[in-house]
Amino acid sequence: SPELAEALSAWHPDSVLPTSTYADRGLDSALKKLSAPVYKAQCQPSASLSKELGNSYTGALWVNLVSLVDSIRGDLVDKRVLMFSYGSGSVATAFA
């Protein structure tokens, strides 16, 4: 979109080395602002309980599923939910 292109124009790959963006607070702020509506629609419904409880480590996947069901239960009828979890090692799992 034109708004996205304009908001990120200062960090165009032709004018900035990727390594200079790693700790760039301006870029971080711009990306958070641009992604806020997507986060609110796609992530927030499953994150509210974790925000209240804090990190539940192994139980986080299930806490977030409960949060999702509580937030939008009626909208989940006849839909699949993709669950993905990974640990600090090389083990990950995904299921729907």
PDB file of N, CA and C in Angstrom:
ATOM      1  N   SER A   1       0.829  -1.181   0.000  1.00  0.00           N
ATOM      2  CA  SER A   1       0.000   0.000   0.000  1.00  0.00           C
ATOM      3  C   SER A   1       0.875   1.246   0.000  1.00  0.00           C
ATOM      4  N   PRO A   2       0.382   2.335  -0.510  1.00  0.00           N
ATOM      5  CA  PRO A   2       1.161   3.582  -0.530  1.00  0.00           C
ATOM      6  C   PRO A   2       1.538   4.058   0.874  1.00  0.00           C
ATOM      7  N   GLU A   3       0.623   3.880   1.841  1.00  0.00           N
ATOM      8  CA  GLU A   3       0.911   4.301   3.216  1.00  0.00           C
ATOM      9  C   GLU A   3       2.075   3.503   3.800  1.00  0.00           C
ATOM     10  N   LEU A   4       2.080   2.209   3.533  1.00  0.00           N
ATOM     11  CA  LEU A   4       3.146   1.346   4.027  1.00  0.00           C
ATOM     12  C   LEU A   4       4.478   1.730   3.404  1.00  0.00           C
ATOM     13  N   ALA A   5       4.474   1.924   2.105  1.00  0.00           N
ATOM     14  CA  ALA A   5       5.698   2.309   1.403  1.00  0.00           C
ATOM     15  C   ALA A   5       6.247   3.627   1.932  1.00  0.00           C
ATOM     16  N   GLU A   6       5.355   4.579   2.165  1.00  0.00           N
ATOM     17  CA  GLU A   6       5.793   5.885   2.671  1.00  0.00           C
ATOM     18  C   GLU A   6       6.333   5.770   4.097  1.00  0.00           C
ATOM     19  N   ALA A   7       5.645   5.021   4.933  1.00  0.00           N
ATOM     20  CA  ALA A   7       6.060   4.879   6.330  1.00  0.00           C
ATOM     21  C   ALA A   7       7.413   4.207   6.471  1.00  0.00           C
ATOM     22  N   LEU A   8       7.745   3.319   5.549  1.00  0.00           N
ATOM     23  CA  LEU A   8       9.004   2.571   5.632  1.00  0.00           C
ATOM     24  C   LEU A   8      10.065   3.060   4.659  1.00  0.00           C
ATOM     25  N   SER A   9       9.815   4.160   3.980  1.00  0.00           N
ATOM     26  CA  SER A   9      10.743   4.638   2.949  1.00  0.00           C
ATOM     27  C   SER A   9      12.139   4.941   3.497  1.00  0.00           C
ATOM     28  N   ALA A  10      12.239   5.355   4.740  1.00  0.00           N
ATOM     29  CA  ALA A  10      13.550   5.666   5.329  1.00  0.00           C
ATOM     30  C   ALA A  10      14.415   4.419   5.481  1.00  0.00           C
ATOM     31  N   TRP A  11      13.808   3.249   5.428  1.00  0.00           N
ATOM     32  CA  TRP A  11      14.554   1.999   5.614  1.00  0.00           C
ATOM     33  C   TRP A  11      14.567   1.147   4.348  1.00  0.00           C
ATOM     34  N   HIS A  12      14.523   1.768   3.194  1.00  0.00           N
ATOM     35  CA  HIS A  12      14.537   1.029   1.930  1.00  0.00           C
ATOM     36  C   HIS A  12      15.856   0.257   1.816  1.00  0.00           C
ATOM     37  N   PRO A  13      15.805  -1.010   1.416  1.00  0.00           N
ATOM     38  CA  PRO A  13      17.018  -1.838   1.327  1.00  0.00           C
ATOM     39  C   PRO A  13      18.117  -1.251   0.438  1.00  0.00           C
ATOM     40  N   ASP A  14      17.761  -0.422  -0.529  1.00  0.00           N
ATOM     41  CA  ASP A  14      18.780   0.178  -1.384  1.00  0.00           C
ATOM     42  C   ASP A  14      19.586   1.259  -0.671  1.00  0.00           C
ATOM     43  N   SER A  15      19.056   1.785   0.430  1.00  0.00           N
ATOM     44  CA  SER A  15      19.753   2.880   1.102  1.00  0.00           C
ATOM     45  C   SER A  15      20.204   2.556   2.523  1.00  0.00           C
ATOM     46  N   VAL A  16      19.866   1.375   3.034  1.00  0.00           N
ATOM     47  CA  VAL A  16      20.206   1.030   4.414  1.00  0.00           C
ATOM     48  C   VAL A  16      20.743  -0.402   4.467  1.00  0.00           C
ATOM     49  N   LEU A  17      21.814  -0.588   5.201  1.00  0.00           N
ATOM     50  CA  LEU A  17      22.319  -1.945   5.415  1.00  0.00           C
ATOM     51  C   LEU A  17      21.388  -2.671   6.392  1.00  0.00           C
ATOM     52  N   PRO A  18      21.007  -3.899   6.093  1.00  0.00           N
ATOM     53  CA  PRO A  18      20.105  -4.621   6.994  1.00  0.00           C
ATOM     54  C   PRO A  18      20.611  -4.669   8.441  1.00  0.00           C
ATOM     55  N   THR A  19      21.918  -4.825   8.617  1.00  0.00           N
ATOM     56  CA  THR A  19      22.450  -4.912   9.980  1.00  0.00           C
ATOM     57  C   THR A  19      22.258  -3.619  10.768  1.00  0.00           C
ATOM     58  N   SER A  20      22.077  -2.507  10.095  1.00  0.00           N
ATOM     59  CA  SER A  20      21.868  -1.244  10.821  1.00  0.00           C
ATOM     60  C   SER A  20      20.439  -1.124  11.335  1.00  0.00           C
ATOM     61  N   THR A  21      19.555  -2.013  10.927  1.00  0.00           N
ATOM     62  CA  THR A  21      18.158  -1.940  11.353  1.00  0.00           C
ATOM     63  C   THR A  21      17.871  -2.772  12.603  1.00  0.00           C
ATOM     64  N   TYR A  22      18.799  -3.623  13.017  1.00  0.00           N
ATOM     65  CA  TYR A  22      18.536  -4.555  14.113  1.00  0.00           C
ATOM     66  C   TYR A  22      18.130  -3.865  15.413  1.00  0.00           C
ATOM     67  N   ALA A  23      18.740  -2.751  15.741  1.00  0.00           N
ATOM     68  CA  ALA A  23      18.442  -2.045  16.988  1.00  0.00           C
ATOM     69  C   ALA A  23      17.846  -0.667  16.714  1.00  0.00           C
ATOM     70  N   ASP A  24      17.278  -0.480  15.544  1.00  0.00           N
ATOM     71  CA  ASP A  24      16.739   0.818  15.148  1.00  0.00           C
ATOM     72  C   ASP A  24      15.363   1.028  15.786  1.00  0.00           C
ATOM     73  N   ARG A  25      15.296   1.900  16.771  1.00  0.00           N
ATOM     74  CA  ARG A  25      14.038   2.127  17.485  1.00  0.00           C
ATOM     75  C   ARG A  25      12.988   2.798  16.596  1.00  0.00           C
ATOM     76  N   GLY A  26      13.416   3.611  15.653  1.00  0.00           N
ATOM     77  CA  GLY A  26      12.480   4.250  14.737  1.00  0.00           C
ATOM     78  C   GLY A  26      11.778   3.231  13.859  1.00  0.00           C
ATOM     79  N   LEU A  27      12.550   2.274  13.335  1.00  0.00           N
ATOM     80  CA  LEU A  27      11.976   1.211  12.514  1.00  0.00           C
ATOM     81  C   LEU A  27      11.052   0.347  13.367  1.00  0.00           C
ATOM     82  N   ASP A  28      11.492   0.010  14.560  1.00  0.00           N
ATOM     83  CA  ASP A  28      10.670  -0.797  15.463  1.00  0.00           C
ATOM     84  C   ASP A  28       9.336  -0.101  15.730  1.00  0.00           C
ATOM     85  N   SER A  29       9.384   1.175  16.008  1.00  0.00           N
ATOM     86  CA  SER A  29       8.163   1.945  16.276  1.00  0.00           C
ATOM     87  C   SER A  29       7.251   1.989  15.048  1.00  0.00           C
ATOM     88  N   ALA A  30       7.833   2.221  13.865  1.00  0.00           N
ATOM     89  CA  ALA A  30       7.039   2.276  12.632  1.00  0.00           C
ATOM     90  C   ALA A  30       6.374   0.931  12.344  1.00  0.00           C
ATOM     91  N   LEU A  31       7.109  -0.159  12.523  1.00  0.00           N
ATOM     92  CA  LEU A  31       6.547  -1.487  12.265  1.00  0.00           C
ATOM     93  C   LEU A  31       5.451  -1.844  13.265  1.00  0.00           C
ATOM     94  N   LYS A  32       5.639  -1.467  14.532  1.00  0.00           N
ATOM     95  CA  LYS A  32       4.595  -1.724  15.535  1.00  0.00           C
ATOM     96  C   LYS A  32       3.325  -0.959  15.189  1.00  0.00           C
ATOM     97  N   LYS A  33       3.482   0.290  14.789  1.00  0.00           N
ATOM     98  CA  LYS A  33       2.311   1.100  14.449  1.00  0.00           C
ATOM     99  C   LYS A  33       1.583   0.524  13.234  1.00  0.00           C
ATOM    100  N   LEU A  34       2.353   0.123  12.219  1.00  0.00           N
ATOM    101  CA  LEU A  34       1.743  -0.424  11.004  1.00  0.00           C
ATOM    102  C   LEU A  34       1.098  -1.792  11.231  1.00  0.00           C
ATOM    103  N   SER A  35       1.658  -2.571  12.145  1.00  0.00           N
ATOM    104  CA  SER A  35       1.135  -3.920  12.361  1.00  0.00           C
ATOM    105  C   SER A  35       0.071  -3.980  13.455  1.00  0.00           C
ATOM    106  N   ALA A  36      -0.178  -2.895  14.155  1.00  0.00           N
ATOM    107  CA  ALA A  36      -1.130  -2.903  15.267  1.00  0.00           C
ATOM    108  C   ALA A  36      -2.528  -3.400  14.867  1.00  0.00           C
ATOM    109  N   PRO A  37      -3.101  -2.953  13.750  1.00  0.00           N
ATOM    110  CA  PRO A  37      -4.439  -3.458  13.386  1.00  0.00           C
ATOM    111  C   PRO A  37      -4.448  -4.966  13.093  1.00  0.00           C
ATOM    112  N   VAL A  38      -3.389  -5.462  12.479  1.00  0.00           N
ATOM    113  CA  VAL A  38      -3.304  -6.892  12.176  1.00  0.00           C
ATOM    114  C   VAL A  38      -3.155  -7.683  13.473  1.00  0.00           C
ATOM    115  N   TYR A  39      -2.303  -7.185  14.374  1.00  0.00           N
ATOM    116  CA  TYR A  39      -2.134  -7.854  15.671  1.00  0.00           C
ATOM    117  C   TYR A  39      -3.461  -7.904  16.423  1.00  0.00           C
ATOM    118  N   LYS A  40      -4.155  -6.767  16.455  1.00  0.00           N
ATOM    119  CA  LYS A  40      -5.419  -6.693  17.188  1.00  0.00           C
ATOM    120  C   LYS A  40      -6.434  -7.695  16.639  1.00  0.00           C
ATOM    121  N   ALA A  41      -6.490  -7.842  15.337  1.00  0.00           N
ATOM    122  CA  ALA A  41      -7.461  -8.746  14.719  1.00  0.00           C
ATOM    123  C   ALA A  41      -7.054 -10.210  14.814  1.00  0.00           C
ATOM    124  N   GLN A  42      -5.766 -10.507  14.649  1.00  0.00           N
ATOM    125  CA  GLN A  42      -5.356 -11.900  14.520  1.00  0.00           C
ATOM    126  C   GLN A  42      -4.687 -12.496  15.753  1.00  0.00           C
ATOM    127  N   CYS A  43      -4.101 -11.685  16.596  1.00  0.00           N
ATOM    128  CA  CYS A  43      -3.353 -12.222  17.742  1.00  0.00           C
ATOM    129  C   CYS A  43      -3.982 -11.909  19.093  1.00  0.00           C
ATOM    130  N   GLN A  44      -4.509 -10.717  19.225  1.00  0.00           N
ATOM    131  CA  GLN A  44      -5.028 -10.284  20.519  1.00  0.00           C
ATOM    132  C   GLN A  44      -6.068 -11.217  21.119  1.00  0.00           C
ATOM    133  N   PRO A  45      -6.996 -11.785  20.324  1.00  0.00           N
ATOM    134  CA  PRO A  45      -7.998 -12.670  20.938  1.00  0.00           C
ATOM    135  C   PRO A  45      -7.398 -13.868  21.665  1.00  0.00           C
ATOM    136  N   SER A  46      -6.233 -14.316  21.245  1.00  0.00           N
ATOM    137  CA  SER A  46      -5.634 -15.476  21.909  1.00  0.00           C
ATOM    138  C   SER A  46      -4.570 -15.087  22.928  1.00  0.00           C
ATOM    139  N   ALA A  47      -4.301 -13.805  23.098  1.00  0.00           N
ATOM    140  CA  ALA A  47      -3.214 -13.383  23.985  1.00  0.00           C
ATOM    141  C   ALA A  47      -3.684 -12.728  25.275  1.00  0.00           C
ATOM    142  N   SER A  48      -4.971 -12.456  25.411  1.00  0.00           N
ATOM    143  CA  SER A  48      -5.426 -11.693  26.575  1.00  0.00           C
ATOM    144  C   SER A  48      -5.174 -12.416  27.899  1.00  0.00           C
ATOM    145  N   LEU A  49      -5.398 -13.705  27.943  1.00  0.00           N
ATOM    146  CA  LEU A  49      -5.190 -14.454  29.181  1.00  0.00           C
ATOM    147  C   LEU A  49      -3.706 -14.523  29.546  1.00  0.00           C
ATOM    148  N   SER A  50      -2.841 -14.708  28.572  1.00  0.00           N
ATOM    149  CA  SER A  50      -1.399 -14.722  28.840  1.00  0.00           C
ATOM    150  C   SER A  50      -0.920 -13.381  29.373  1.00  0.00           C
ATOM    151  N   LYS A  51      -1.517 -12.294  28.890  1.00  0.00           N
ATOM    152  CA  LYS A  51      -1.139 -10.970  29.391  1.00  0.00           C
ATOM    153  C   LYS A  51      -1.514 -10.822  30.865  1.00  0.00           C
ATOM    154  N   GLU A  52      -2.619 -11.437  31.274  1.00  0.00           N
ATOM    155  CA  GLU A  52      -3.037 -11.363  32.675  1.00  0.00           C
ATOM    156  C   GLU A  52      -2.210 -12.287  33.572  1.00  0.00           C
ATOM    157  N   LEU A  53      -1.938 -13.504  33.085  1.00  0.00           N
ATOM    158  CA  LEU A  53      -1.261 -14.507  33.902  1.00  0.00           C
ATOM    159  C   LEU A  53       0.254 -14.410  33.873  1.00  0.00           C
ATOM    160  N   GLY A  54       0.788 -13.923  32.782  1.00  0.00           N
ATOM    161  CA  GLY A  54       2.233 -13.972  32.588  1.00  0.00           C
ATOM    162  C   GLY A  54       2.610 -15.258  31.886  1.00  0.00           C
ATOM    163  N   ASN A  55       3.876 -15.546  31.831  1.00  0.00           N
ATOM    164  CA  ASN A  55       4.362 -16.715  31.113  1.00  0.00           C
ATOM    165  C   ASN A  55       3.992 -18.003  31.852  1.00  0.00           C
ATOM    166  N   SER A  56       3.297 -18.884  31.169  1.00  0.00           N
ATOM    167  CA  SER A  56       2.955 -20.178  31.764  1.00  0.00           C
ATOM    168  C   SER A  56       3.814 -21.295  31.179  1.00  0.00           C
ATOM    169  N   TYR A  57       4.842 -20.917  30.429  1.00  0.00           N
ATOM    170  CA  TYR A  57       5.817 -21.839  29.862  1.00  0.00           C
ATOM    171  C   TYR A  57       5.133 -22.975  29.105  1.00  0.00           C
ATOM    172  N   THR A  58       5.197 -24.192  29.590  1.00  0.00           N
ATOM    173  CA  THR A  58       4.660 -25.348  28.881  1.00  0.00           C
ATOM    174  C   THR A  58       3.163 -25.211  28.615  1.00  0.00           C
ATOM    175  N   GLY A  59       2.451 -24.583  29.509  1.00  0.00           N
ATOM    176  CA  GLY A  59       1.008 -24.443  29.361  1.00  0.00           C
ATOM    177  C   GLY A  59       0.575 -23.302  28.460  1.00  0.00           C
ATOM    178  N   ALA A  60       1.512 -22.503  27.945  1.00  0.00           N
ATOM    179  CA  ALA A  60       1.169 -21.298  27.177  1.00  0.00           C
ATOM    180  C   ALA A  60       0.293 -21.609  25.967  1.00  0.00           C
ATOM    181  N   LEU A  61       0.588 -22.662  25.264  1.00  0.00           N
ATOM    182  CA  LEU A  61      -0.195 -23.021  24.079  1.00  0.00           C
ATOM    183  C   LEU A  61      -1.659 -23.230  24.460  1.00  0.00           C
ATOM    184  N   TRP A  62      -1.883 -23.953  25.539  1.00  0.00           N
ATOM    185  CA  TRP A  62      -3.245 -24.280  25.954  1.00  0.00           C
ATOM    186  C   TRP A  62      -3.943 -23.074  26.583  1.00  0.00           C
ATOM    187  N   VAL A  63      -3.200 -22.243  27.304  1.00  0.00           N
ATOM    188  CA  VAL A  63      -3.774 -21.016  27.862  1.00  0.00           C
ATOM    189  C   VAL A  63      -4.244 -20.109  26.732  1.00  0.00           C
ATOM    190  N   ASN A  64      -3.448 -19.997  25.679  1.00  0.00           N
ATOM    191  CA  ASN A  64      -3.825 -19.144  24.559  1.00  0.00           C
ATOM    192  C   ASN A  64      -5.006 -19.720  23.775  1.00  0.00           C
ATOM    193  N   LEU A  65      -5.114 -21.029  23.695  1.00  0.00           N
ATOM    194  CA  LEU A  65      -6.281 -21.640  23.052  1.00  0.00           C
ATOM    195  C   LEU A  65      -7.544 -21.338  23.861  1.00  0.00           C
ATOM    196  N   VAL A  66      -7.466 -21.463  25.181  1.00  0.00           N
ATOM    197  CA  VAL A  66      -8.605 -21.137  26.038  1.00  0.00           C
ATOM    198  C   VAL A  66      -8.986 -19.667  25.868  1.00  0.00           C
ATOM    199  N   SER A  67      -7.996 -18.799  25.806  1.00  0.00           N
ATOM    200  CA  SER A  67      -8.247 -17.370  25.617  1.00  0.00           C
ATOM    201  C   SER A  67      -8.941 -17.105  24.284  1.00  0.00           C
ATOM    202  N   LEU A  68      -8.498 -17.778  23.237  1.00  0.00           N
ATOM    203  CA  LEU A  68      -9.115 -17.626  21.919  1.00  0.00           C
ATOM    204  C   LEU A  68     -10.572 -18.066  21.949  1.00  0.00           C
ATOM    205  N   VAL A  69     -10.823 -19.234  22.522  1.00  0.00           N
ATOM    206  CA  VAL A  69     -12.192 -19.754  22.594  1.00  0.00           C
ATOM    207  C   VAL A  69     -13.074 -18.810  23.411  1.00  0.00           C
ATOM    208  N   ASP A  70     -12.555 -18.298  24.508  1.00  0.00           N
ATOM    209  CA  ASP A  70     -13.322 -17.373  25.339  1.00  0.00           C
ATOM    210  C   ASP A  70     -13.619 -16.068  24.600  1.00  0.00           C
ATOM    211  N   SER A  71     -12.662 -15.590  23.810  1.00  0.00           N
ATOM    212  CA  SER A  71     -12.801 -14.300  23.125  1.00  0.00           C
ATOM    213  C   SER A  71     -13.758 -14.350  21.940  1.00  0.00           C
ATOM    214  N   ILE A  72     -13.662 -15.425  21.133  1.00  0.00           N
ATOM    215  CA  ILE A  72     -14.434 -15.440  19.883  1.00  0.00           C
ATOM    216  C   ILE A  72     -15.152 -16.763  19.652  1.00  0.00           C
ATOM    217  N   ARG A  73     -15.623 -17.378  20.705  1.00  0.00           N
ATOM    218  CA  ARG A  73     -16.195 -18.722  20.611  1.00  0.00           C
ATOM    219  C   ARG A  73     -17.209 -18.898  19.481  1.00  0.00           C
ATOM    220  N   GLY A  74     -18.126 -17.981  19.305  1.00  0.00           N
ATOM    221  CA  GLY A  74     -19.145 -18.110  18.256  1.00  0.00           C
ATOM    222  C   GLY A  74     -18.562 -18.084  16.858  1.00  0.00           C
ATOM    223  N   ASP A  75     -17.479 -17.350  16.684  1.00  0.00           N
ATOM    224  CA  ASP A  75     -16.854 -17.247  15.364  1.00  0.00           C
ATOM    225  C   ASP A  75     -16.001 -18.471  15.012  1.00  0.00           C
ATOM    226  N   LEU A  76     -15.832 -19.379  15.950  1.00  0.00           N
ATOM    227  CA  LEU A  76     -14.985 -20.551  15.697  1.00  0.00           C
ATOM    228  C   LEU A  76     -15.761 -21.758  15.184  1.00  0.00           C
ATOM    229  N   VAL A  77     -17.067 -21.671  15.159  1.00  0.00           N
ATOM    230  CA  VAL A  77     -17.882 -22.799  14.709  1.00  0.00           C
ATOM    231  C   VAL A  77     -17.515 -23.163  13.268  1.00  0.00           C
ATOM    232  N   ASP A  78     -17.234 -24.435  13.043  1.00  0.00           N
ATOM    233  CA  ASP A  78     -16.863 -24.974  11.731  1.00  0.00           C
ATOM    234  C   ASP A  78     -15.552 -24.406  11.189  1.00  0.00           C
ATOM    235  N   LYS A  79     -14.689 -23.915  12.045  1.00  0.00           N
ATOM    236  CA  LYS A  79     -13.378 -23.409  11.618  1.00  0.00           C
ATOM    237  C   LYS A  79     -12.284 -24.207  12.299  1.00  0.00           C
ATOM    238  N   ARG A  80     -11.112 -24.197  11.683  1.00  0.00           N
ATOM    239  CA  ARG A  80      -9.949 -24.862  12.263  1.00  0.00           C
ATOM    240  C   ARG A  80      -9.040 -23.806  12.862  1.00  0.00           C
ATOM    241  N   VAL A  81      -8.333 -24.175  13.892  1.00  0.00           N
ATOM    242  CA  VAL A  81      -7.383 -23.287  14.550  1.00  0.00           C
ATOM    243  C   VAL A  81      -6.014 -23.943  14.448  1.00  0.00           C
ATOM    244  N   LEU A  82      -5.057 -23.213  13.921  1.00  0.00           N
ATOM    245  CA  LEU A  82      -3.687 -23.727  13.826  1.00  0.00           C
ATOM    246  C   LEU A  82      -2.962 -23.379  15.114  1.00  0.00           C
ATOM    247  N   MET A  83      -2.397 -24.379  15.747  1.00  0.00           N
ATOM    248  CA  MET A  83      -1.621 -24.185  16.963  1.00  0.00           C
ATOM    249  C   MET A  83      -0.176 -24.543  16.640  1.00  0.00           C
ATOM    250  N   PHE A  84       0.739 -23.691  17.065  1.00  0.00           N
ATOM    251  CA  PHE A  84       2.164 -23.914  16.810  1.00  0.00           C
ATOM    252  C   PHE A  84       2.930 -23.598  18.074  1.00  0.00           C
ATOM    253  N   SER A  85       3.851 -24.461  18.422  1.00  0.00           N
ATOM    254  CA  SER A  85       4.658 -24.270  19.613  1.00  0.00           C
ATOM    255  C   SER A  85       6.088 -24.703  19.327  1.00  0.00           C
ATOM    256  N   TYR A  86       7.019 -23.976  19.910  1.00  0.00           N
ATOM    257  CA  TYR A  86       8.427 -24.378  19.764  1.00  0.00           C
ATOM    258  C   TYR A  86       9.140 -24.135  21.081  1.00  0.00           C
ATOM    259  N   GLY A  87      10.176 -24.900  21.301  1.00  0.00           N
ATOM    260  CA  GLY A  87      10.948 -24.764  22.521  1.00  0.00           C
ATOM    261  C   GLY A  87      12.276 -24.113  22.246  1.00  0.00           C
ATOM    262  N   SER A  88      13.115 -24.083  23.261  1.00  0.00           N
ATOM    263  CA  SER A  88      14.419 -23.444  23.099  1.00  0.00           C
ATOM    264  C   SER A  88      15.397 -24.344  22.340  1.00  0.00           C
ATOM    265  N   GLY A  89      15.048 -25.601  22.186  1.00  0.00           N
ATOM    266  CA  GLY A  89      15.885 -26.527  21.432  1.00  0.00           C
ATOM    267  C   GLY A  89      15.420 -26.581  19.988  1.00  0.00           C
ATOM    268  N   SER A  90      15.542 -27.737  19.385  1.00  0.00           N
ATOM    269  CA  SER A  90      15.165 -27.863  17.984  1.00  0.00           C
ATOM    270  C   SER A  90      13.800 -28.543  17.813  1.00  0.00           C
ATOM    271  N   VAL A  91      13.018 -28.602  18.860  1.00  0.00           N
ATOM    272  CA  VAL A  91      11.740 -29.287  18.801  1.00  0.00           C
ATOM    273  C   VAL A  91      10.601 -28.278  18.620  1.00  0.00           C
ATOM    274  N   ALA A  92       9.717 -28.581  17.694  1.00  0.00           N
ATOM    275  CA  ALA A  92       8.538 -27.741  17.454  1.00  0.00           C
ATOM    276  C   ALA A  92       7.398 -28.655  17.063  1.00  0.00           C
ATOM    277  N   THR A  93       6.192 -28.183  17.265  1.00  0.00           N
ATOM    278  CA  THR A  93       5.029 -28.954  16.866  1.00  0.00           C
ATOM    279  C   THR A  93       3.952 -28.015  16.352  1.00  0.00           C
ATOM    280  N   ALA A  94       3.187 -28.507  15.406  1.00  0.00           N
ATOM    281  CA  ALA A  94       2.066 -27.735  14.877  1.00  0.00           C
ATOM    282  C   ALA A  94       0.923 -28.712  14.645  1.00  0.00           C
ATOM    283  N   PHE A  95      -0.283 -28.256  14.951  1.00  0.00           N
ATOM    284  CA  PHE A  95      -1.468 -29.073  14.695  1.00  0.00           C
ATOM    285  C   PHE A  95      -2.659 -28.153  14.533  1.00  0.00           C
ATOM    286  N   ALA A  96      -3.706 -28.678  13.909  1.00  0.00           N
ATOM    287  CA  ALA A  96      -4.928 -27.888  13.705  1.00  0.00           C
ATOM    288  C   ALA A  96      -6.119 -28.695  14.165  1.00  0.00           C
TER     289      ALA A  96
END
